[in-house]
Coordinates of C-alpha atoms in Angstrom, one line a residue:
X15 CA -71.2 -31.8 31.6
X16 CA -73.0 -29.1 33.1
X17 CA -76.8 -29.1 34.5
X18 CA -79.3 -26.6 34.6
X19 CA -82.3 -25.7 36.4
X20 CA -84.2 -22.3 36.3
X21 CA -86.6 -21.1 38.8
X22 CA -88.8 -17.5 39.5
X23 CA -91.4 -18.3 36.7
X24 CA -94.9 -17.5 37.1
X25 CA -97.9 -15.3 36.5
X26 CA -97.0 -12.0 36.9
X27 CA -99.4 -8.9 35.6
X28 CA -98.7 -6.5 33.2
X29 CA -96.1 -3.9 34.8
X30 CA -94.7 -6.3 36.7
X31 CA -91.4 -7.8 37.9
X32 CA -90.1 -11.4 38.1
X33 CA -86.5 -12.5 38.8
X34 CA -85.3 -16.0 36.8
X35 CA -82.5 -18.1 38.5
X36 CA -80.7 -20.5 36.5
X37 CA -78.5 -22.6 38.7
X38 CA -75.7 -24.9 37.6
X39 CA -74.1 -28.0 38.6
X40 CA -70.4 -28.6 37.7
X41 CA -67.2 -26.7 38.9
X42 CA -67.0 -25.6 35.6
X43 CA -69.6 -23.0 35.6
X44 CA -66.7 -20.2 35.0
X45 CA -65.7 -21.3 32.0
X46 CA -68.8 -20.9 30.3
X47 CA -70.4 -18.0 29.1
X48 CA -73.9 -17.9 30.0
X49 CA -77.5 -17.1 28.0
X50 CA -81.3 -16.4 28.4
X51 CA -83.4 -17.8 25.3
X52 CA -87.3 -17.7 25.1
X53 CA -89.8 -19.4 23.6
X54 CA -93.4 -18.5 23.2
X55 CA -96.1 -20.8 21.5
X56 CA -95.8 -21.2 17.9
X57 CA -93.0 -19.1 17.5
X58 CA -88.7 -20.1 17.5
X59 CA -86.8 -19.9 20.2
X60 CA -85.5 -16.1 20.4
X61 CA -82.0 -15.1 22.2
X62 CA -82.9 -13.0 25.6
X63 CA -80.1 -11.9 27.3
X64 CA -76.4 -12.8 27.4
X65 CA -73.2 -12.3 30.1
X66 CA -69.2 -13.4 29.6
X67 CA -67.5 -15.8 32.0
X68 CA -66.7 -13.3 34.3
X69 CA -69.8 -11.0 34.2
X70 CA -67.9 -8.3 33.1
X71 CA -69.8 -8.0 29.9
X72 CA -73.4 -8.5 29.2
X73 CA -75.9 -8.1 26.0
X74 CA -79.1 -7.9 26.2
X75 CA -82.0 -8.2 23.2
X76 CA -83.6 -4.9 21.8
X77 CA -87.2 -6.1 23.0
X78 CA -85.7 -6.2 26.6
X79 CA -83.1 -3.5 26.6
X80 CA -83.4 -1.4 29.9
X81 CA -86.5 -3.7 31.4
X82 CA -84.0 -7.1 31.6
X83 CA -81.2 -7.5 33.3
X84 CA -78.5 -10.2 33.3
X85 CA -75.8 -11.4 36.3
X86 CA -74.0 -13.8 37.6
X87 CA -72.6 -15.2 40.9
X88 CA -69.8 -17.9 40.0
X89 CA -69.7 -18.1 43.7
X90 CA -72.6 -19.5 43.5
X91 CA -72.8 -21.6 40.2
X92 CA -76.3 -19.5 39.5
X93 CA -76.9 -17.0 36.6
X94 CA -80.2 -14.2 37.0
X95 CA -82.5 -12.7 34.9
X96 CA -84.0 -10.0 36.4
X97 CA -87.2 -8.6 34.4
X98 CA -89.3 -5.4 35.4
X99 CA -91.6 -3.7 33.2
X100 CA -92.8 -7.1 31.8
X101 CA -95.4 -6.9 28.9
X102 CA -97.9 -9.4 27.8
X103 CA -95.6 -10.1 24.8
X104 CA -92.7 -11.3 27.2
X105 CA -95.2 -14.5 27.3
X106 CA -93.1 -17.5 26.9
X107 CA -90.9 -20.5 28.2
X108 CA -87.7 -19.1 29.5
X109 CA -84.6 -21.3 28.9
X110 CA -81.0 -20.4 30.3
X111 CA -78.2 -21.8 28.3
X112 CA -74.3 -22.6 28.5
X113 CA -72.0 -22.0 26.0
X114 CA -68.1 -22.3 25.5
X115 CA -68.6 -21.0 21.8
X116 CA -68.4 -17.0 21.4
X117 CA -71.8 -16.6 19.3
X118 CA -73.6 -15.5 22.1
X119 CA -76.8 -15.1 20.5
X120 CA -76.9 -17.9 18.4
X121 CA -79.0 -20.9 20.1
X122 CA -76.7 -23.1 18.2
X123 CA -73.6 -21.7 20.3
X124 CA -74.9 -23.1 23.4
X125 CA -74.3 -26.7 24.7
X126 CA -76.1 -27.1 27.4
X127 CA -79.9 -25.9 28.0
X128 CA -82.4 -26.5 31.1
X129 CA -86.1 -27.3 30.9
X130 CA -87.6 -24.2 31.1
X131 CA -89.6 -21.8 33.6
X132 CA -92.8 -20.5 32.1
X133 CA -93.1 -16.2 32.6
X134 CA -97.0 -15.4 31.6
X135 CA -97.6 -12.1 32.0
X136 CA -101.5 -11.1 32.0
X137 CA -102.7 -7.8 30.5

């Protein structure tokens, strides 16, 4: 079983940076690769960002390539998402994700999901 709780949502304008925290309970948190999903109203769940166990390989979405950044500390049980340049359309519920399967950005690869931190960014 693994738990997770994100933190570093908020309102944040246009331009803007915000840095998510995702961190995990478990001495397992090695062994599983790690994701960022969002979710904005009305729409499905899209994949964000995603690292390997060790960090030593990350994929990121289009929409967020080279404004979104993923990492990891295993020291510390606690995955990031650090977003600058954010954009009104970057408006949604943020969801961090555990996965042992390799489909890294497929939601269905993922076993374990927190609640969510809401990211509004105002124009």
């Amino acid at each position: 079983q693994v738990q997770l709780v994100e933190s570093g949502g908020g309102l944040v304008q246009a331009g803007g940076s915000l840095r998510l925290s995702c961190a995990a309970s478990g001495r397992t948190f090695s062994s599983y690769g790690m994701g960022w999903f969002r979710q904005a109203p009305g729409k499905e769940r899209e994949f964000v960002a995603a690292i390997s166990l060790t960090g030593g390989s990350t994929y990121h979405a289009d929409s967020v390539k080279g404004r979104f950044t993923i990492s990891r500390d295993n020291a510390k049980n606690t995955v990031y998402l650090q977003m600058n340049g954010l954009k009104p359309e970057d408006t949604a519920v943020y969801y961090c994700a555990a996965r042992l399967d390799p489909r890294y950005a497929d939601y269905a690869g993922y076993d374990y999901w927190g609640q969510g931190t809401q990211v509004t960014v105002s124009s």
